[in-house]
Short mmCIF file of C-alpha atoms and ligand atoms in Angstrom, two decimals:
data_model
loop_
_atom_site.label_atom_id
_atom_site.label_comp_id
_atom_site.label_asym_id
_atom_site.label_seq_id
_atom_site.Cartn_x
_atom_site.Cartn_y
_atom_site.Cartn_z
CA MET A 13 -10.95 177.27 89.69
CA SER A 14 -14.89 178.16 90.53
CA GLU A 15 -13.48 180.89 93.33
CA THR A 16 -13.04 183.22 90.41
CA VAL A 17 -15.33 182.97 87.91
CA PRO A 18 -18.09 185.60 88.01
CA ASP A 19 -21.29 184.22 87.79
CA LEU A 20 -23.05 184.70 84.47
CA LEU A 21 -26.98 184.66 83.44
CA VAL A 22 -27.98 184.42 79.91
CA ARG A 23 -31.04 185.48 79.49
CA ASP A 24 -33.88 186.42 77.12
CA LEU A 25 -32.54 183.59 75.12
CA ALA A 26 -34.91 182.26 72.16
CA GLN A 27 -34.26 178.65 72.67
CA VAL A 28 -31.73 176.71 74.40
CA ALA A 29 -31.39 173.57 72.63
CA THR A 30 -29.39 170.59 73.78
CA ALA A 31 -29.24 166.52 73.68
CA ALA A 32 -31.40 164.95 75.91
CA GLY A 33 -30.62 162.62 78.56
CA ARG A 34 -27.16 161.63 80.41
CA GLU A 35 -26.33 158.75 78.01
CA ALA A 36 -23.09 158.84 75.82
CA PRO A 37 -22.58 157.74 72.86
CA LEU A 38 -26.03 158.46 72.09
CA ARG A 39 -27.14 155.88 68.78
CA GLY A 40 -30.10 154.62 67.17
CA ALA A 41 -33.38 157.14 68.02
CA ASP A 42 -31.70 158.36 70.81
CA LEU A 43 -29.18 160.48 68.58
CA GLY A 44 -32.10 162.66 67.53
CA SER A 45 -33.33 163.35 71.10
CA ILE A 46 -32.93 167.09 71.63
CA GLU A 47 -34.88 169.19 74.36
CA VAL A 48 -35.71 172.60 73.20
CA VAL A 49 -36.26 175.34 75.83
CA GLU A 50 -37.88 178.25 74.53
CA ASP A 51 -37.47 181.66 75.78
CA ALA A 52 -34.99 180.98 78.38
CA TYR A 53 -32.17 181.44 80.83
CA VAL A 54 -28.92 179.67 81.63
CA LEU A 55 -27.20 180.28 84.77
CA CYS A 56 -23.86 179.52 84.97
CA ARG A 57 -21.95 179.31 89.06
CA GLY A 58 -18.09 178.43 89.15
CA GLY A 59 -17.52 177.68 85.68
CA ARG A 60 -20.34 175.11 85.40
CA ILE A 61 -23.81 175.21 84.27
CA ASP A 62 -26.25 175.85 87.52
CA THR A 63 -29.70 175.82 85.87
CA VAL A 64 -31.80 176.48 82.75
CA GLY A 65 -34.78 176.89 82.30
CA ARG A 66 -38.06 179.53 80.99
CA MET A 67 -37.45 183.06 81.83
CA ARG A 68 -40.95 182.96 83.72
CA ASP A 69 -39.36 180.63 86.39
CA LEU A 70 -36.25 182.64 86.21
CA PRO A 71 -35.56 182.46 90.33
CA ALA A 72 -34.29 185.89 92.36
CA ILE A 73 -30.35 185.25 92.29
CA ASP A 74 -28.13 186.23 95.07
CA GLY A 75 -25.16 188.03 94.84
CA ASP A 76 -23.02 189.56 91.88
CA VAL A 77 -23.77 188.02 88.53
CA GLU A 78 -22.87 189.39 85.23
CA GLU A 79 -25.54 189.33 82.22
CA LEU A 80 -25.65 188.66 78.86
CA ASP A 81 -28.48 189.55 76.46
CA GLY A 82 -29.97 186.64 74.67
CA SER A 83 -32.60 187.90 72.85
CA GLY A 84 -33.07 186.67 69.02
CA LEU A 85 -30.21 184.32 70.05
CA CYS A 86 -29.94 180.28 70.67
CA ALA A 87 -27.81 179.06 73.14
CA ILE A 88 -26.10 174.88 72.02
CA PRO A 89 -23.38 173.70 73.93
CA GLY A 90 -20.23 174.52 72.89
CA LEU A 91 -18.83 172.68 70.33
CA VAL A 92 -16.20 169.56 70.26
CA ASP A 93 -13.57 168.62 67.42
CA CYS A 94 -12.79 165.46 68.37
CA HIS A 95 -10.61 164.79 64.91
CA THR A 96 -7.80 167.83 64.20
CA HIS A 97 -4.58 168.12 63.02
CA LEU A 98 -4.42 171.77 64.05
CA CYS A 99 -0.78 171.89 64.60
CA PHE A 100 1.63 172.00 61.50
CA ALA A 101 3.28 174.58 59.74
CA GLY A 102 3.23 175.96 56.38
CA ASP A 103 0.24 175.51 53.68
CA ARG A 104 -0.13 172.90 50.73
CA VAL A 105 -2.25 175.73 48.82
CA ALA A 106 0.03 174.85 45.51
CA GLU A 107 -1.12 171.30 45.92
CA PHE A 108 -4.66 172.91 46.22
CA ALA A 109 -4.03 174.34 42.90
CA LEU A 110 -2.36 171.27 41.55
CA ARG A 111 -5.73 169.00 42.90
CA ALA A 112 -7.92 171.51 41.39
CA ALA A 113 -6.15 170.98 37.59
CA GLY A 114 -6.68 167.20 38.56
CA ALA A 115 -4.11 165.72 40.61
CA THR A 116 -5.18 163.22 43.09
CA TYR A 117 -4.60 163.56 46.98
CA GLU A 118 -2.82 160.01 46.76
CA GLU A 119 -1.11 160.52 43.51
CA LEU A 120 0.63 163.97 45.61
CA HIS A 121 1.46 161.62 48.45
CA ALA A 122 3.47 159.18 46.79
CA ALA A 123 5.40 161.68 44.62
CA GLY A 124 6.29 162.72 48.05
CA GLY A 125 4.35 166.07 48.63
CA GLY A 126 1.20 165.68 50.82
CA ILE A 127 1.68 164.92 54.40
CA LEU A 128 5.39 164.78 53.81
CA SER A 129 5.76 168.38 52.53
CA THR A 130 3.69 169.37 55.72
CA VAL A 131 6.33 167.04 57.70
CA ARG A 132 8.99 169.18 56.16
CA ALA A 133 7.52 172.54 57.22
CA THR A 134 6.50 171.33 60.87
CA ARG A 135 10.36 169.67 61.47
CA ALA A 136 11.81 173.24 60.01
CA ALA A 137 9.57 175.47 62.24
CA GLY A 138 10.99 175.57 66.19
CA ALA A 139 8.53 174.59 69.24
CA GLU A 140 7.66 178.35 69.44
CA ASP A 141 6.31 178.22 65.86
CA LEU A 142 4.00 175.67 66.61
CA ARG A 143 2.82 177.08 69.29
CA ALA A 144 2.08 180.36 67.59
CA ALA A 145 0.30 178.17 64.67
CA VAL A 146 -2.09 175.92 67.09
CA GLU A 147 -2.97 179.05 69.02
CA ARG A 148 -3.74 180.58 65.44
CA HIS A 149 -5.80 177.95 64.33
CA ARG A 150 -7.41 177.41 67.70
CA GLY A 151 -8.92 181.10 67.26
CA TRP A 152 -10.01 180.22 63.98
CA MET A 153 -11.88 177.33 65.68
CA ARG A 154 -13.01 179.16 68.26
CA ARG A 155 -15.12 181.83 66.18
CA SER A 156 -16.58 179.02 64.98
CA GLY A 157 -18.04 177.78 67.90
CA THR A 158 -15.24 174.81 69.27
CA THR A 159 -15.08 175.25 72.88
CA THR A 160 -13.19 171.88 72.96
CA PHE A 161 -11.00 170.60 70.32
CA GLU A 162 -8.47 167.57 69.70
CA GLY A 163 -5.15 168.07 68.05
CA LYS A 164 -2.66 165.58 67.01
CA SER A 165 0.62 165.27 66.17
CA GLY A 166 1.97 163.26 62.93
CA TYR A 167 3.88 166.06 61.10
CA GLY A 168 7.05 165.48 62.77
CA LEU A 169 7.73 161.79 62.50
CA ASP A 170 10.70 161.93 64.81
CA HIS A 171 11.51 161.91 68.38
CA ASP A 172 11.58 165.60 68.92
CA THR A 173 9.00 167.19 66.41
CA GLU A 174 6.45 164.78 67.49
CA LEU A 175 6.62 165.27 71.26
CA ALA A 176 6.86 169.79 70.18
CA GLN A 177 3.44 168.68 68.51
CA LEU A 178 1.73 167.11 71.19
CA GLU A 179 3.31 169.49 74.13
CA ALA A 180 1.76 172.48 71.56
CA VAL A 181 -1.37 170.81 71.59
CA ARG A 182 -1.58 170.59 75.63
CA ALA A 183 0.11 174.23 75.92
CA ALA A 184 -3.35 175.34 74.14
CA GLY A 185 -5.83 173.65 76.03
CA GLY A 186 -6.23 170.84 73.37
CA VAL A 187 -6.67 167.18 73.95
CA PRO A 188 -3.23 165.69 72.32
CA THR A 189 -3.30 162.40 70.13
CA TRP A 190 -0.29 160.79 69.42
CA LEU A 191 -0.09 159.74 65.76
CA GLY A 192 3.40 158.62 65.43
CA ALA A 193 2.18 156.03 62.65
CA HIS A 194 0.63 158.98 59.78
CA ALA A 195 3.45 157.85 56.98
CA LEU A 196 6.40 156.77 56.41
CA PRO A 197 9.62 159.66 56.65
CA PRO A 198 11.79 160.22 54.21
CA GLU A 199 15.04 158.89 56.45
CA PHE A 200 13.32 155.34 56.49
CA ASP A 201 12.80 152.99 53.90
CA ASP A 202 10.93 150.20 55.73
CA ARG A 203 7.31 150.37 57.83
CA ASP A 204 8.52 147.81 60.16
CA ALA A 205 11.70 149.58 61.15
CA TYR A 206 9.75 152.89 61.17
CA VAL A 207 7.49 151.24 63.86
CA ASP A 208 9.72 149.56 65.90
CA PHE A 209 11.43 153.08 66.04
CA VAL A 210 8.62 155.16 67.51
CA ILE A 211 7.49 152.43 69.86
CA GLY A 212 11.22 152.28 71.21
CA ASP A 213 12.15 155.69 71.20
CA VAL A 214 9.16 158.12 71.05
CA LEU A 215 6.10 156.08 72.69
CA PRO A 216 7.54 156.10 76.30
CA GLU A 217 7.50 160.35 76.33
CA ALA A 218 4.77 160.53 73.89
CA ALA A 219 2.44 158.69 76.31
CA ARG A 220 3.14 161.41 79.24
CA ILE A 221 1.80 164.16 77.04
CA ALA A 222 -1.00 162.28 75.07
CA GLU A 223 -4.24 160.90 75.84
CA ALA A 224 -5.00 158.68 72.78
CA ALA A 225 -2.80 157.33 69.78
CA ASP A 226 -4.16 157.32 66.32
CA VAL A 227 -2.82 155.75 63.19
CA PHE A 228 -3.29 155.88 59.35
CA LEU A 229 -4.39 152.34 58.00
CA GLU A 230 -4.07 152.37 54.70
CA ARG A 231 -2.82 151.65 51.43
CA GLY A 232 0.18 153.66 50.99
CA ALA A 233 0.75 154.19 54.59
CA PHE A 234 0.40 151.74 57.20
CA ASP A 235 -1.12 147.65 57.01
CA ALA A 236 -3.09 146.21 59.36
CA GLU A 237 -0.68 144.31 61.15
CA GLN A 238 1.94 147.39 61.53
CA SER A 239 -1.29 149.39 63.29
CA ARG A 240 -1.73 146.29 65.27
CA ARG A 241 1.63 146.11 67.03
CA TYR A 242 1.63 150.25 67.32
CA LEU A 243 -1.53 150.13 68.88
CA GLU A 244 -0.97 147.47 71.27
CA ALA A 245 2.22 148.85 72.46
CA CYS A 246 0.66 152.36 72.58
CA GLY A 247 -2.64 150.48 74.84
CA ALA A 248 -0.01 148.96 77.08
CA ALA A 249 1.63 152.22 77.49
CA GLY A 250 -2.13 153.27 78.94
CA LEU A 251 -3.39 155.58 75.93
CA THR A 252 -6.59 155.33 74.46
CA LEU A 253 -6.50 153.89 70.97
CA ARG A 254 -8.07 155.46 67.52
CA LEU A 255 -7.43 155.02 63.82
CA HIS A 256 -8.15 156.54 60.51
CA GLY A 257 -9.84 153.96 58.63
CA ASP A 258 -11.61 153.19 55.17
CA GLN A 259 -10.60 156.62 54.26
CA PHE A 260 -9.54 155.21 50.37
CA THR A 261 -9.88 151.21 50.88
CA GLU A 262 -11.28 148.97 53.22
CA SER A 263 -8.27 147.59 54.61
CA GLY A 264 -9.27 146.05 57.85
CA ALA A 265 -9.58 149.09 60.12
CA ILE A 266 -12.70 148.26 61.85
CA PRO A 267 -12.50 144.78 62.50
CA LEU A 268 -8.70 145.82 64.32
CA ALA A 269 -10.44 148.71 65.92
CA VAL A 270 -13.30 146.22 67.57
CA GLU A 271 -10.83 143.59 68.37
CA LEU A 272 -8.21 146.26 70.50
CA GLY A 273 -10.90 147.83 71.88
CA ALA A 274 -10.17 151.49 70.44
CA ARG A 275 -12.77 154.47 71.24
CA SER A 276 -12.95 155.27 67.53
CA VAL A 277 -12.28 154.46 63.80
CA ASP A 278 -12.58 158.07 61.67
CA HIS A 279 -13.19 158.78 57.97
CA LEU A 280 -14.93 155.49 56.89
CA GLU A 281 -15.51 156.78 53.59
CA ALA A 282 -14.75 153.47 51.89
CA THR A 283 -16.83 151.45 54.31
CA GLY A 284 -19.52 149.07 53.30
CA ALA A 285 -22.36 146.80 54.60
CA GLU A 286 -19.73 144.04 56.36
CA GLY A 287 -18.20 147.02 57.90
CA ILE A 288 -21.20 148.80 58.72
CA ARG A 289 -22.50 145.80 60.47
CA THR A 290 -19.61 145.22 62.36
CA LEU A 291 -18.99 148.45 64.07
CA ALA A 292 -22.69 149.15 64.70
CA ALA A 293 -22.20 145.69 66.86
CA SER A 294 -19.33 147.43 68.64
CA GLY A 295 -18.67 149.82 71.47
CA VAL A 296 -16.40 151.68 68.90
CA THR A 297 -17.52 155.30 67.15
CA GLY A 298 -17.38 156.03 63.61
CA VAL A 299 -16.40 159.62 63.38
CA LEU A 300 -17.37 161.28 60.16
CA LEU A 301 -15.22 164.10 58.54
CA PRO A 302 -17.55 165.06 55.51
CA ALA A 303 -15.35 168.72 55.21
CA SER A 304 -12.55 165.65 54.32
CA ALA A 305 -14.56 164.17 51.79
CA LEU A 306 -15.70 167.05 49.93
CA PHE A 307 -12.39 168.90 49.95
CA LEU A 308 -11.14 165.55 47.86
CA ASP A 309 -14.08 164.98 45.87
CA ARG A 310 -14.15 161.88 47.45
CA PRO A 311 -17.31 159.75 48.51
CA MET A 312 -19.23 160.21 51.36
CA PRO A 313 -19.33 157.98 54.23
CA PRO A 314 -22.37 155.80 54.57
CA ALA A 315 -23.44 158.16 57.87
CA ARG A 316 -27.24 157.28 57.39
CA ALA A 317 -26.57 153.35 57.18
CA LEU A 318 -24.49 153.20 60.56
CA VAL A 319 -27.14 155.49 62.90
CA ASP A 320 -29.69 153.12 61.38
CA ALA A 321 -27.94 150.29 61.97
CA GLY A 322 -27.28 151.33 65.45
CA ALA A 323 -23.82 152.41 65.33
CA ALA A 324 -22.73 155.20 67.47
CA ILE A 325 -21.40 158.48 65.23
CA ALA A 326 -19.50 161.77 65.97
CA LEU A 327 -18.86 164.27 63.32
CA ALA A 328 -15.01 166.28 63.33
CA THR A 329 -13.64 168.65 60.90
CA ASP A 330 -10.49 167.12 60.34
CA PHE A 331 -9.09 170.24 60.18
CA ASN A 332 -5.51 170.04 58.52
CA PRO A 333 -3.93 171.78 55.20
CA GLY A 334 -4.17 168.86 52.76
CA SER A 335 -7.43 166.96 53.32
CA ALA A 336 -9.85 169.49 54.92
CA PHE A 337 -8.33 172.72 55.53
CA CYS A 338 -12.06 173.42 57.25
CA GLU A 339 -12.32 174.48 60.93
CA SER A 340 -16.27 174.92 61.13
CA LEU A 341 -18.19 172.24 62.62
CA PRO A 342 -21.16 174.24 61.78
CA LEU A 343 -20.43 173.89 58.24
CA VAL A 344 -19.81 170.32 59.22
CA CYS A 345 -23.21 170.15 60.22
CA SER A 346 -24.58 171.72 56.89
CA LEU A 347 -22.78 168.80 55.01
CA ALA A 348 -24.02 166.22 57.76
CA CYS A 349 -27.67 167.32 56.63
CA THR A 350 -27.25 167.91 53.18
CA GLN A 351 -24.46 164.87 52.05
CA LEU A 352 -25.24 162.64 55.03
CA HIS A 353 -28.76 162.62 55.13
CA LEU A 354 -28.67 163.37 58.83
CA ALA A 355 -31.29 165.19 60.72
CA PRO A 356 -30.31 168.44 62.33
CA GLU A 357 -30.86 167.04 65.87
CA GLU A 358 -28.85 164.00 64.84
CA ALA A 359 -25.79 166.38 63.77
CA LEU A 360 -26.03 168.43 67.01
CA ALA A 361 -25.63 165.17 69.13
CA ALA A 362 -22.72 164.02 67.21
CA CYS A 363 -20.39 167.36 67.96
CA THR A 364 -21.47 167.75 70.96
CA VAL A 365 -22.08 164.49 73.07
CA ASN A 366 -20.67 161.78 70.96
CA ALA A 367 -18.04 163.71 70.04
CA ALA A 368 -17.24 164.54 73.76
CA HIS A 369 -17.73 160.87 74.37
CA VAL A 370 -14.96 160.01 71.77
CA LEU A 371 -12.44 162.35 73.66
CA GLY A 372 -13.32 160.87 76.82
CA ARG A 373 -15.62 163.99 78.55
CA ALA A 374 -19.03 162.90 78.13
CA GLU A 375 -19.52 163.22 82.15
CA ARG A 376 -18.78 167.21 82.04
CA LEU A 377 -18.92 168.71 78.38
CA GLY A 378 -21.29 168.24 75.17
CA ARG A 379 -24.61 169.45 77.07
CA ILE A 380 -26.61 171.94 78.67
CA ALA A 381 -27.20 170.38 82.03
CA PRO A 382 -26.99 171.15 85.75
CA GLY A 383 -23.04 170.06 86.09
CA PHE A 384 -21.71 170.32 82.97
CA LEU A 385 -18.93 172.42 82.68
CA ALA A 386 -20.77 175.86 81.12
CA ASP A 387 -19.01 176.05 77.79
CA LEU A 388 -22.00 177.80 75.38
CA VAL A 389 -22.23 178.84 71.78
CA LEU A 390 -24.83 181.55 70.89
CA LEU A 391 -26.12 181.60 67.35
CA ASP A 392 -27.26 184.72 65.91
CA ALA A 393 -30.57 182.86 64.72
CA ALA A 394 -33.89 182.36 66.55
CA ASP A 395 -34.41 178.77 65.89
CA TRP A 396 -31.08 176.59 66.61
CA ARG A 397 -31.27 174.65 63.47
CA HIS A 398 -29.92 177.51 61.95
CA LEU A 399 -26.81 175.90 62.77
CA ALA A 400 -26.95 173.24 59.64
CA TYR A 401 -29.30 175.22 57.86
CA HIS A 402 -26.77 178.56 57.00
CA LEU A 403 -24.55 176.95 54.82
CA GLY A 404 -21.20 178.62 55.65
CA GLY A 405 -23.07 181.46 57.63
CA ASP A 406 -21.49 183.67 59.85
CA LEU A 407 -24.10 182.80 62.32
CA VAL A 408 -21.90 182.27 65.75
CA HIS A 409 -22.84 185.32 67.57
CA ALA A 410 -20.73 184.57 71.02
CA VAL A 411 -18.88 181.86 72.37
CA VAL A 412 -18.63 181.30 76.70
CA GLU A 413 -15.75 178.77 77.87
CA ARG A 414 -16.18 177.67 81.66
CA GLY A 415 -18.57 180.27 82.16
CA SER A 416 -17.05 183.57 80.68
CA ALA A 417 -17.39 184.82 77.55
CA VAL A 418 -14.23 184.19 75.02
CA TRP A 419 -14.94 185.63 71.97
CA SER A 420 -18.16 187.66 70.48
CA ARG A 421 -18.54 189.24 67.51
CA GLY A 422 -17.86 192.79 66.77
CA ALA A 423 -16.03 193.23 70.47
O1 LIG B 9 -7.08 163.08 58.13
N1 LIG B 9 -5.71 160.76 55.71
C1 LIG B 9 -4.49 161.10 57.03
N2 LIG B 9 -4.56 161.93 57.20
C2 LIG B 9 -5.05 163.61 57.49
C3 LIG B 9 -4.63 164.23 56.24
C4 LIG B 9 -3.10 164.70 56.63
C5 LIG B 9 -2.80 165.62 55.36
O2 LIG B 9 -3.18 165.48 54.27
O3 LIG B 9 -1.85 166.51 55.90
C6 LIG B 9 -6.74 163.17 57.13
O4 LIG B 9 -7.29 163.24 56.12
FE1 LIG B 10 -7.77 162.84 60.11
#
């Protein structure tokens, strides 16, 4: 790759803001430790960050370099969305209207709608349609500053559609996660039998495409024993383990995540004091999804208590058609500050460094530092904290991936 990417100088930036140090995941006071360089440049060579510094210290540069004028703009690391369900067909706008009229998400799911209505649409779509859907959603994310995304399966729940979802995520450059245990499909009436089926018939091929496995451990989905059986088999096949847990009820997700050495447990809207203590004392990262809590009018996760107790947290969109039709990490940062009581500094680290850690990429993604992949977002503001301050704002001016401008406003 490196020979073909022209060098890029982003110059005259009002600020460059990035998490300090090289550690990941960041916890406690370190989560809020952001370095800001004023009147700055970023030099990218061969798709990686070469140097970052003050304009007055900019050295003479050999060879051809493309330039990007950063006057009045800030650069932050490309945002990392470590929890999305972007591979789906159809939409759930009719259910959204029913929820607005008072129906709950769990009631719609129990009546055969919810996740299962997206399963019907996704099974009916062909592999090409799924690829097109991922590309479309990925484009929305990029325009909001996301340069790295994870994408889960879980809307197929049969052999072919689960694998087609994982392939579609991988083809678009995403990080595929196999969510084989998301819901019970209509052709099964027994959850244990379904878990047997996915372990026996889907896991061997899913493990060749996916990097991680995920399960929906929840009342009405899979219980702790079924989740354990699924995750143990996935771990034995070499997959990193993740869980959807404590979304509506505390049903044992945190203890299971800690016991199995999972990378993350995600949602945590229902997590209480004991769960906070257990997670904080562990190596498992809590992925917080405030857009989902907002979209479903549910309580927000106890983010402040988790950070203060020393837990590692990340932020993500949970982009999906049912519980969070939201692709914007800047909006999630706004919710983190206004609803989760995080500082803008903590929000930035949570959707860059710590999200990269959840995806196993923190040594090369999530920071603007020499040697890191040159993924940048240029914000249309002279103070980077507008990332969270501008609620729902259209503040992404340009997106650089691997040292190339891949999107800019008005281009
Ligand atoms: O993370 N809770 C489980 N899964 C998704 C929602 C999927 C859907 O509603 O389609 C979530 O919220
Ligand atoms: Fe999710």
